[in-house]
Amino acid sequence: LISFKNFTFKYNAQSEPTLKDINLIIEKGQKVLIIGPSGCGKSTLGHCLNGIIPNIYQGDKSGDFFIGGKDAFDLSVYDKSHLVSTVLQDPDGQFIGLTVAEDLAFALENDCVEQDDMVKRVTNWAEKLDLLDLLNHRPQDLSGGQKQRVSLAGVLIDESPILLLDEPLANLDPKSGQDIIDLVDKIHREEKTTTIIIEHRLEDVLYRH
Ligand code: ADP
Ligand code: MG
């Protein structure tokens, strides 16, 4: 599904490449952990996956990087949005709706999904992520762990084939972190979504397979 071959990327603002000779193959349905010290280029790899690079941050690349058989740098942000869903460490920056329900519905509204179908899908994902009781709450009023569950539901709802999480545990206490890892594991088993987790909290992330 995803393949990097001798892939090197240098930001325009940098004199040296941030990613050097990356060789990585991720098969459909795999769950992969990307780990490494701060500043080593994990988020840069994530930006390549979700299209932030080269659509927002530009630079020079060499080698190959394909997603689903297509040169990933040729895909637009729009194409990428249907391929890769991203959850970041700071859930507050990801909320759009005034209530949890509205926030979950956002992607569906953009895709002009019929109202009946929208209500069904919001209810379904709220149930999977244990958010049914919170649907009318403001996202800002939730705990850190609840916020990350809303972020997850908000990106899972459009059922993209690849789920990318960039340090999803960074703002969570250990217990909430483990709960999120548990949920990601459950969703991976149920939906078979290709899942890429970038984390440096090894002990929490290894709480599940
Ligand atoms: P990590 O996520 O592993 O902590 P990053 O991918 O965020 O690492 O950063 C790796 C390196 O890339 C850093 O040296 C950082 O300064 C550089 N970098 C990150 N984003 C940009 C950018 N938008 N422009 C130029 N350099 C960047
Ligand atoms: Mg990072």
Tab-separated table of N, CA and C in Angstrom, residues 59-208:
chain	number	residue	atom	x	y	z
A	59	GLY	N	10.035	21.209	-0.759
A	59	GLY	CA	11.441	20.851	-0.652
A	59	GLY	C	11.859	19.992	-1.811
A	60	ASP	N	13.068	19.435	-1.711
A	60	ASP	CA	13.591	18.570	-2.777
A	60	ASP	C	13.509	17.131	-2.324
A	61	LYS	N	13.102	16.264	-3.247
A	61	LYS	CA	13.073	14.850	-2.894
A	61	LYS	C	13.811	14.046	-3.955
A	62	SER	N	14.303	12.883	-3.537
A	62	SER	CA	14.803	11.911	-4.502
A	62	SER	C	14.354	10.539	-4.049
A	63	GLY	N	14.451	9.564	-4.934
A	63	GLY	CA	13.964	8.226	-4.624
A	63	GLY	C	12.477	8.126	-4.911
A	64	ASP	N	11.863	7.013	-4.490
A	64	ASP	CA	10.457	6.765	-4.797
A	64	ASP	C	9.601	6.749	-3.547
A	65	PHE	N	8.392	7.223	-3.703
A	65	PHE	CA	7.404	7.152	-2.622
A	65	PHE	C	6.036	6.979	-3.271
A	66	PHE	N	5.491	5.780	-3.105
A	66	PHE	CA	4.203	5.459	-3.715
A	66	PHE	C	3.148	5.150	-2.654
A	67	ILE	N	1.931	5.596	-2.913
A	67	ILE	CA	0.785	5.149	-2.104
A	67	ILE	C	-0.221	4.548	-3.082
A	68	GLY	N	-0.599	3.310	-2.838
A	68	GLY	CA	-1.562	2.635	-3.715
A	68	GLY	C	-1.119	2.630	-5.164
A	69	GLY	N	0.185	2.482	-5.386
A	69	GLY	CA	0.704	2.394	-6.754
A	69	GLY	C	0.877	3.729	-7.452
A	70	LYS	N	0.494	4.828	-6.779
A	70	LYS	CA	0.639	6.145	-7.417
A	70	LYS	C	1.743	6.942	-6.744
A	71	ASP	N	2.455	7.739	-7.537
A	71	ASP	CA	3.472	8.613	-6.982
A	71	ASP	C	2.782	9.571	-5.995
A	72	ALA	N	3.146	9.442	-4.702
A	72	ALA	CA	2.417	10.171	-3.669
A	72	ALA	C	2.535	11.688	-3.827
A	73	PHE	N	3.650	12.164	-4.392
A	73	PHE	CA	3.814	13.611	-4.543
A	73	PHE	C	2.953	14.181	-5.669
A	74	ASP	N	2.349	13.300	-6.482
A	74	ASP	CA	1.445	13.773	-7.531
A	74	ASP	C	0.007	13.902	-7.040
A	75	LEU	N	-0.268	13.411	-5.813
A	75	LEU	CA	-1.641	13.451	-5.306
A	75	LEU	C	-1.930	14.811	-4.676
A	76	SER	N	-3.138	15.333	-4.931
A	76	SER	CA	-3.523	16.615	-4.331
A	76	SER	C	-3.901	16.412	-2.862
A	77	VAL	N	-4.035	17.506	-2.118
A	77	VAL	CA	-4.478	17.427	-0.724
A	77	VAL	C	-5.844	16.736	-0.673
A	78	TYR	N	-6.684	17.059	-1.672
A	78	TYR	CA	-8.020	16.456	-1.728
A	78	TYR	C	-7.924	14.934	-1.885
A	79	ASP	N	-7.097	14.478	-2.854
A	79	ASP	CA	-6.920	13.025	-3.042
A	79	ASP	C	-6.415	12.386	-1.750
A	80	LYS	N	-5.418	13.039	-1.150
A	80	LYS	CA	-4.805	12.491	0.063
A	80	LYS	C	-5.822	12.409	1.194
A	81	SER	N	-6.742	13.383	1.251
A	81	SER	CA	-7.696	13.410	2.359
A	81	SER	C	-8.607	12.185	2.320
A	82	HIS	N	-8.805	11.624	1.133
A	82	HIS	CA	-9.624	10.408	1.051
A	82	HIS	C	-8.800	9.147	1.296
A	83	LEU	N	-7.474	9.304	1.351
A	83	LEU	CA	-6.592	8.147	1.536
A	83	LEU	C	-6.089	8.047	2.967
A	84	VAL	N	-5.740	9.203	3.537
A	84	VAL	CA	-5.074	9.216	4.838
A	84	VAL	C	-5.829	10.131	5.799
A	85	SER	N	-6.184	9.601	6.975
A	85	SER	CA	-6.786	10.414	8.032
A	85	SER	C	-5.748	10.620	9.124
A	86	THR	N	-5.620	11.846	9.604
A	86	THR	CA	-4.557	12.138	10.564
A	86	THR	C	-5.123	12.604	11.904
A	87	VAL	N	-4.598	12.040	12.981
A	87	VAL	CA	-4.886	12.528	14.332
A	87	VAL	C	-3.584	13.078	14.901
A	88	LEU	N	-3.640	14.296	15.417
A	88	LEU	CA	-2.432	14.936	15.944
A	88	LEU	C	-2.449	14.941	17.471
A	89	GLN	N	-1.357	15.444	18.047
A	89	GLN	CA	-1.261	15.399	19.504
A	89	GLN	C	-2.175	16.408	20.191
A	90	ASP	N	-2.476	17.506	19.509
A	90	ASP	CA	-3.251	18.554	20.153
A	90	ASP	C	-4.682	18.526	19.638
A	91	PRO	N	-5.592	17.864	20.360
A	91	PRO	CA	-6.956	17.751	19.830
A	91	PRO	C	-7.650	19.101	19.721
A	92	ASP	N	-7.305	20.064	20.563
A	92	ASP	CA	-8.012	21.348	20.532
A	92	ASP	C	-7.913	22.019	19.170
A	93	GLY	N	-6.768	21.810	18.503
A	93	GLY	CA	-6.588	22.431	17.192
A	93	GLY	C	-7.360	21.726	16.086
A	94	GLN	N	-8.041	20.631	16.406
A	94	GLN	CA	-8.691	19.842	15.354
A	94	GLN	C	-10.201	19.929	15.384
A	95	PHE	N	-10.762	20.633	16.400
A	95	PHE	CA	-12.221	20.693	16.481
A	95	PHE	C	-12.780	21.805	15.614
A	96	ILE	N	-13.899	21.487	14.975
A	96	ILE	CA	-14.545	22.435	14.089
A	96	ILE	C	-15.978	22.667	14.539
A	97	GLY	N	-16.645	21.621	15.025
A	97	GLY	CA	-18.048	21.731	15.407
A	97	GLY	C	-18.247	22.345	16.781
A	98	LEU	N	-19.448	22.876	17.020
A	98	LEU	CA	-19.773	23.449	18.329
A	98	LEU	C	-20.173	22.365	19.311
A	99	THR	N	-20.611	21.219	18.797
A	99	THR	CA	-20.882	20.067	19.653
A	99	THR	C	-20.102	18.885	19.093
A	100	VAL	N	-20.001	17.847	19.925
A	100	VAL	CA	-19.310	16.633	19.489
A	100	VAL	C	-19.992	16.077	18.230
A	101	ALA	N	-21.323	16.040	18.228
A	101	ALA	CA	-22.050	15.497	17.075
A	101	ALA	C	-21.731	16.278	15.804
A	102	GLU	N	-21.742	17.624	15.913
A	102	GLU	CA	-21.441	18.454	14.736
A	102	GLU	C	-20.019	18.216	14.269
A	103	ASP	N	-19.127	18.053	15.245
A	103	ASP	CA	-17.735	17.840	14.875
A	103	ASP	C	-17.571	16.530	14.099
A	104	LEU	N	-18.249	15.493	14.571
A	104	LEU	CA	-18.163	14.209	13.875
A	104	LEU	C	-18.763	14.300	12.470
A	105	ALA	N	-19.810	15.117	12.330
A	105	ALA	CA	-20.524	15.188	11.046
A	105	ALA	C	-19.774	16.011	10.003
A	106	PHE	N	-18.748	16.751	10.426
A	106	PHE	CA	-18.117	17.723	9.534
A	106	PHE	C	-17.649	17.121	8.201
A	107	ALA	N	-16.900	16.004	8.279
A	107	ALA	CA	-16.375	15.393	7.045
A	107	ALA	C	-17.523	14.946	6.143
A	108	LEU	N	-18.590	14.442	6.763
A	108	LEU	CA	-19.729	13.943	5.983
A	108	LEU	C	-20.471	15.095	5.315
A	109	GLU	N	-20.577	16.226	6.035
A	109	GLU	CA	-21.227	17.400	5.446
A	109	GLU	C	-20.478	17.858	4.207
A	110	ASN	N	-19.151	17.821	4.290
A	110	ASN	CA	-18.343	18.229	3.137
A	110	ASN	C	-18.535	17.307	1.953
A	111	ASP	N	-18.826	16.042	2.248
A	111	ASP	CA	-19.033	15.089	1.160
A	111	ASP	C	-20.506	15.010	0.752
A	112	CYS	N	-21.326	15.956	1.256
A	112	CYS	CA	-22.754	16.033	0.899
A	112	CYS	C	-23.498	14.717	1.156
A	113	VAL	N	-23.188	14.078	2.288
A	113	VAL	CA	-23.889	12.847	2.661
A	113	VAL	C	-25.324	13.214	3.076
A	114	GLU	N	-26.294	12.377	2.683
A	114	GLU	CA	-27.701	12.614	3.058
A	114	GLU	C	-27.852	12.631	4.582
A	115	GLN	N	-28.775	13.487	5.051
A	115	GLN	CA	-28.965	13.673	6.485
A	115	GLN	C	-29.213	12.365	7.261
A	116	ASP	N	-30.099	11.508	6.724
A	116	ASP	CA	-30.418	10.251	7.432
A	116	ASP	C	-29.172	9.400	7.605
A	117	ASP	N	-28.421	9.298	6.522
A	117	ASP	CA	-27.194	8.516	6.517
A	117	ASP	C	-26.175	9.125	7.492
A	118	MET	N	-26.143	10.465	7.494
A	118	MET	CA	-25.201	11.184	8.363
A	118	MET	C	-25.481	10.870	9.841
A	119	VAL	N	-26.765	10.939	10.203
A	119	VAL	CA	-27.146	10.664	11.595
A	119	VAL	C	-26.757	9.231	11.961
A	120	LYS	N	-26.990	8.305	11.040
A	120	LYS	CA	-26.653	6.899	11.285
A	120	LYS	C	-25.163	6.718	11.513
A	121	ARG	N	-24.363	7.369	10.636
A	121	ARG	CA	-22.910	7.181	10.734
A	121	ARG	C	-22.336	7.852	11.970
A	122	VAL	N	-22.880	9.025	12.316
A	122	VAL	CA	-22.414	9.704	13.532
A	122	VAL	C	-22.727	8.830	14.749
A	123	THR	N	-23.943	8.282	14.781
A	123	THR	CA	-24.343	7.441	15.914
A	123	THR	C	-23.463	6.189	15.988
A	124	ASN	N	-23.224	5.588	14.845
A	124	ASN	CA	-22.414	4.375	14.780
A	124	ASN	C	-20.993	4.607	15.308
A	125	TRP	N	-20.346	5.695	14.845
A	125	TRP	CA	-18.966	5.942	15.293
A	125	TRP	C	-18.918	6.438	16.737
A	126	ALA	N	-19.962	7.168	17.139
A	126	ALA	CA	-20.021	7.617	18.532
A	126	ALA	C	-20.119	6.398	19.453
A	127	GLU	N	-20.861	5.398	19.006
A	127	GLU	CA	-21.023	4.191	19.796
A	127	GLU	C	-19.682	3.451	19.892
A	128	LYS	N	-18.999	3.310	18.752
A	128	LYS	CA	-17.712	2.592	18.734
A	128	LYS	C	-16.691	3.258	19.644
A	129	LEU	N	-16.721	4.589	19.723
A	129	LEU	CA	-15.715	5.305	20.505
A	129	LEU	C	-16.277	5.798	21.840
A	130	ASP	N	-17.392	5.206	22.236
A	130	ASP	CA	-17.972	5.497	23.548
A	130	ASP	C	-18.225	6.995	23.756
A	131	LEU	N	-18.881	7.593	22.771
A	131	LEU	CA	-19.155	9.035	22.830
A	131	LEU	C	-20.650	9.348	22.835
A	132	LEU	N	-21.485	8.312	22.913
A	132	LEU	CA	-22.928	8.553	22.773
A	132	LEU	C	-23.455	9.560	23.789
A	133	ASP	N	-22.934	9.482	25.020
A	133	ASP	CA	-23.432	10.392	26.062
A	133	ASP	C	-22.877	11.807	25.910
A	134	LEU	N	-21.910	11.974	25.023
A	134	LEU	CA	-21.246	13.276	24.914
A	134	LEU	C	-21.626	14.038	23.648
A	135	LEU	N	-22.535	13.469	22.850
A	135	LEU	CA	-22.807	14.046	21.525
A	135	LEU	C	-23.237	15.512	21.562
A	136	ASN	N	-23.926	15.914	22.654
A	136	ASN	CA	-24.374	17.310	22.709
A	136	ASN	C	-23.450	18.214	23.517
A	137	HIS	N	-22.305	17.663	23.950
A	137	HIS	CA	-21.347	18.479	24.711
A	137	HIS	C	-20.472	19.283	23.763
A	138	ARG	N	-19.882	20.361	24.321
A	138	ARG	CA	-18.911	21.131	23.536
A	138	ARG	C	-17.576	20.409	23.598
A	139	PRO	N	-16.889	20.233	22.469
A	139	PRO	CA	-15.601	19.518	22.495
A	139	PRO	C	-14.625	20.128	23.509
A	140	GLN	N	-14.676	21.442	23.650
A	140	GLN	CA	-13.738	22.127	24.563
A	140	GLN	C	-13.929	21.715	26.020
A	141	ASP	N	-15.136	21.245	26.353
A	141	ASP	CA	-15.423	20.935	27.755
A	141	ASP	C	-15.006	19.521	28.159
A	142	LEU	N	-14.462	18.756	27.231
A	142	LEU	CA	-14.166	17.351	27.522
A	142	LEU	C	-12.777	17.176	28.132
A	143	SER	N	-12.549	15.992	28.703
A	143	SER	CA	-11.210	15.658	29.226
A	143	SER	C	-10.291	15.348	28.047
A	144	GLY	N	-8.983	15.280	28.305
A	144	GLY	CA	-8.006	15.001	27.252
A	144	GLY	C	-8.297	13.711	26.504
A	145	GLY	N	-8.605	12.657	27.264
A	145	GLY	CA	-8.869	11.361	26.642
A	145	GLY	C	-10.150	11.391	25.810
A	146	GLN	N	-11.190	12.080	26.340
A	146	GLN	CA	-12.445	12.201	25.584
A	146	GLN	C	-12.207	12.985	24.293
A	147	LYS	N	-11.395	14.056	24.388
A	147	LYS	CA	-11.098	14.853	23.193
A	147	LYS	C	-10.424	14.000	22.125
A	148	GLN	N	-9.467	13.158	22.546
A	148	GLN	CA	-8.787	12.330	21.544
A	148	GLN	C	-9.756	11.314	20.946
A	149	ARG	N	-10.729	10.865	21.718
A	149	ARG	CA	-11.728	9.949	21.150
A	149	ARG	C	-12.588	10.669	20.110
A	150	VAL	N	-12.907	11.952	20.377
A	150	VAL	CA	-13.666	12.735	19.393
A	150	VAL	C	-12.818	12.943	18.127
A	151	SER	N	-11.524	13.279	18.297
A	151	SER	CA	-10.646	13.455	17.126
A	151	SER	C	-10.615	12.183	16.288
A	152	LEU	N	-10.478	11.049	16.979
A	152	LEU	CA	-10.412	9.765	16.284
A	152	LEU	C	-11.708	9.502	15.520
A	153	ALA	N	-12.839	9.679	16.210
A	153	ALA	CA	-14.131	9.430	15.557
A	153	ALA	C	-14.301	10.367	14.360
A	154	GLY	N	-13.857	11.618	14.512
A	154	GLY	CA	-14.015	12.614	13.452
A	154	GLY	C	-13.245	12.272	12.193
A	155	VAL	N	-12.121	11.567	12.335
A	155	VAL	CA	-11.395	11.167	11.130
A	155	VAL	C	-11.784	9.764	10.661
A	156	LEU	N	-12.177	8.905	11.595
A	156	LEU	CA	-12.544	7.541	11.178
A	156	LEU	C	-13.852	7.526	10.408
A	157	ILE	N	-14.692	8.530	10.654
A	157	ILE	CA	-16.043	8.519	10.095
A	157	ILE	C	-16.042	8.515	8.566
A	158	ASP	N	-15.007	9.090	7.952
A	158	ASP	CA	-15.011	9.037	6.477
A	158	ASP	C	-14.288	7.802	5.933
A	159	GLU	N	-13.919	6.900	6.841
A	159	GLU	CA	-13.449	5.567	6.473
A	159	GLU	C	-12.364	5.549	5.400
A	160	SER	N	-11.345	6.392	5.608
A	160	SER	CA	-10.172	6.376	4.725
A	160	SER	C	-9.379	5.102	4.990
A	161	PRO	N	-8.640	4.626	3.984
A	161	PRO	CA	-7.923	3.361	4.172
A	161	PRO	C	-6.718	3.432	5.114
A	162	ILE	N	-6.183	4.636	5.347
A	162	ILE	CA	-4.977	4.744	6.175
A	162	ILE	C	-5.235	5.700	7.340
A	163	LEU	N	-4.919	5.248	8.546
A	163	LEU	CA	-5.053	6.093	9.739
A	163	LEU	C	-3.651	6.407	10.265
A	164	LEU	N	-3.344	7.698	10.354
A	164	LEU	CA	-2.029	8.141	10.817
A	164	LEU	C	-2.202	8.894	12.131
A	165	LEU	N	-1.474	8.480	13.165
A	165	LEU	CA	-1.548	9.168	14.459
A	165	LEU	C	-0.156	9.679	14.808
A	166	ASP	N	-0.006	11.003	14.907
A	166	ASP	CA	1.298	11.589	15.224
A	166	ASP	C	1.304	12.011	16.697
A	167	GLU	N	1.955	11.224	17.515
A	167	GLU	CA	2.031	11.436	18.969
A	167	GLU	C	0.661	11.692	19.599
A	168	PRO	N	-0.253	10.742	19.403
A	168	PRO	CA	-1.615	10.948	19.917
A	168	PRO	C	-1.687	10.959	21.438
A	169	LEU	N	-0.620	10.512	22.102
A	169	LEU	CA	-0.665	10.392	23.566
A	169	LEU	C	-0.022	11.579	24.274
A	170	ALA	N	0.568	12.484	23.479
A	170	ALA	CA	1.425	13.510	24.079
A	170	ALA	C	0.736	14.313	25.187
A	171	ASN	N	-0.560	14.594	25.027
A	171	ASN	CA	-1.231	15.427	26.030
A	171	ASN	C	-2.036	14.622	27.033
A	172	LEU	N	-1.815	13.310	27.067
A	172	LEU	CA	-2.655	12.470	27.920
A	172	LEU	C	-1.873	11.898	29.100
A	173	ASP	N	-2.586	11.670	30.212
A	173	ASP	CA	-1.962	10.973	31.336
A	173	ASP	C	-1.847	9.493	30.959
A	174	PRO	N	-1.013	8.717	31.686
A	174	PRO	CA	-0.760	7.325	31.275
A	174	PRO	C	-2.024	6.490	31.103
A	175	LYS	N	-2.987	6.623	32.011
A	175	LYS	CA	-4.194	5.810	31.913
A	175	LYS	C	-4.998	6.153	30.649
A	176	SER	N	-5.199	7.460	30.388
A	176	SER	CA	-5.941	7.859	29.181
A	176	SER	C	-5.181	7.433	27.932
A	177	GLY	N	-3.837	7.497	27.995
A	177	GLY	CA	-3.014	7.071	26.868
A	177	GLY	C	-3.237	5.603	26.557
A	178	GLN	N	-3.235	4.780	27.605
A	178	GLN	CA	-3.458	3.348	27.390
A	178	GLN	C	-4.849	3.083	26.835
A	179	ASP	N	-5.851	3.844	27.305
A	179	ASP	CA	-7.212	3.664	26.793
A	179	ASP	C	-7.271	3.961	25.293
A	180	ILE	N	-6.552	5.013	24.869
A	180	ILE	CA	-6.547	5.362	23.436
A	180	ILE	C	-5.871	4.248	22.628
A	181	ILE	N	-4.752	3.739	23.142
A	181	ILE	CA	-4.046	2.651	22.455
A	181	ILE	C	-4.936	1.411	22.346
A	182	ASP	N	-5.701	1.165	23.406
A	182	ASP	CA	-6.659	0.071	23.420
A	182	ASP	C	-7.694	0.247	22.305
A	183	LEU	N	-8.217	1.473	22.205
A	183	LEU	CA	-9.235	1.781	21.194
A	183	LEU	C	-8.676	1.653	19.785
A	184	VAL	N	-7.473	2.196	19.584
A	184	VAL	CA	-6.843	2.125	18.254
A	184	VAL	C	-6.662	0.664	17.863
A	185	ASP	N	-6.276	-0.155	18.845
A	185	ASP	CA	-6.087	-1.585	18.601
A	185	ASP	C	-7.414	-2.248	18.225
A	186	LYS	N	-8.469	-1.901	18.961
A	186	LYS	CA	-9.792	-2.475	18.698
A	186	LYS	C	-10.272	-2.088	17.287
A	187	ILE	N	-10.099	-0.794	16.960
A	187	ILE	CA	-10.538	-0.321	15.646
A	187	ILE	C	-9.736	-1.004	14.541
A	188	HIS	N	-8.429	-1.173	14.785
A	188	HIS	CA	-7.594	-1.834	13.789
A	188	HIS	C	-8.073	-3.259	13.543
A	189	ARG	N	-8.428	-3.955	14.605
A	189	ARG	CA	-8.897	-5.337	14.442
A	189	ARG	C	-10.251	-5.394	13.743
A	190	GLU	N	-11.141	-4.430	14.099
A	190	GLU	CA	-12.493	-4.476	13.534
A	190	GLU	C	-12.560	-3.956	12.100
A	191	GLU	N	-11.843	-2.863	11.828
A	191	GLU	CA	-11.981	-2.194	10.529
A	191	GLU	C	-10.883	-2.572	9.553
A	192	LYS	N	-9.804	-3.189	10.056
A	192	LYS	CA	-8.650	-3.553	9.212
A	192	LYS	C	-8.019	-2.330	8.529
A	193	THR	N	-8.183	-1.162	9.136
A	193	THR	CA	-7.573	0.050	8.595
A	193	THR	C	-6.060	-0.034	8.765
A	194	THR	N	-5.322	0.298	7.730
A	194	THR	CA	-3.863	0.372	7.849
A	194	THR	C	-3.553	1.493	8.851
A	195	THR	N	-2.812	1.173	9.903
A	195	THR	CA	-2.656	2.118	11.008
A	195	THR	C	-1.184	2.417	11.252
A	196	ILE	N	-0.835	3.692	11.232
A	196	ILE	CA	0.551	4.103	11.450
A	196	ILE	C	0.584	5.002	12.674
A	197	ILE	N	1.287	4.560	13.708
A	197	ILE	CA	1.357	5.330	14.950
A	197	ILE	C	2.766	5.867	15.104
A	198	ILE	N	2.879	7.182	15.230
A	198	ILE	CA	4.153	7.820	15.538
A	198	ILE	C	4.103	8.162	17.024
A	199	GLU	N	5.047	7.662	17.815
A	199	GLU	CA	4.999	7.925	19.261
A	199	GLU	C	6.402	7.834	19.824
A	200	HIS	N	6.664	8.556	20.896
A	200	HIS	CA	7.896	8.236	21.603
A	200	HIS	C	7.624	7.680	23.003
A	201	ARG	N	6.328	7.605	23.366
A	201	ARG	CA	6.000	6.996	24.665
A	201	ARG	C	5.866	5.488	24.496
A	202	LEU	N	7.026	4.836	24.344
A	202	LEU	CA	7.089	3.414	24.017
A	202	LEU	C	6.301	2.556	24.996
A	203	GLU	N	6.454	2.831	26.298
A	203	GLU	CA	5.829	1.951	27.300
A	203	GLU	C	4.303	1.984	27.190
A	204	ASP	N	3.734	3.155	26.849
A	204	ASP	CA	2.272	3.236	26.728
A	204	ASP	C	1.794	2.616	25.425
A	205	VAL	N	2.550	2.862	24.360
A	205	VAL	CA	2.101	2.401	23.050
A	205	VAL	C	2.208	0.874	22.970
A	206	LEU	N	3.169	0.292	23.678
A	206	LEU	CA	3.318	-1.168	23.664
A	206	LEU	C	2.361	-1.858	24.637
A	207	TYR	N	1.442	-1.092	25.186
A	207	TYR	CA	0.377	-1.633	26.018
A	207	TYR	C	-0.468	-2.647	25.207
A	208	ARG	N	-0.488	-2.455	23.888
A	208	ARG	CA	-1.164	-3.396	22.973
A	208	ARG	C	-0.206	-3.793	21.866
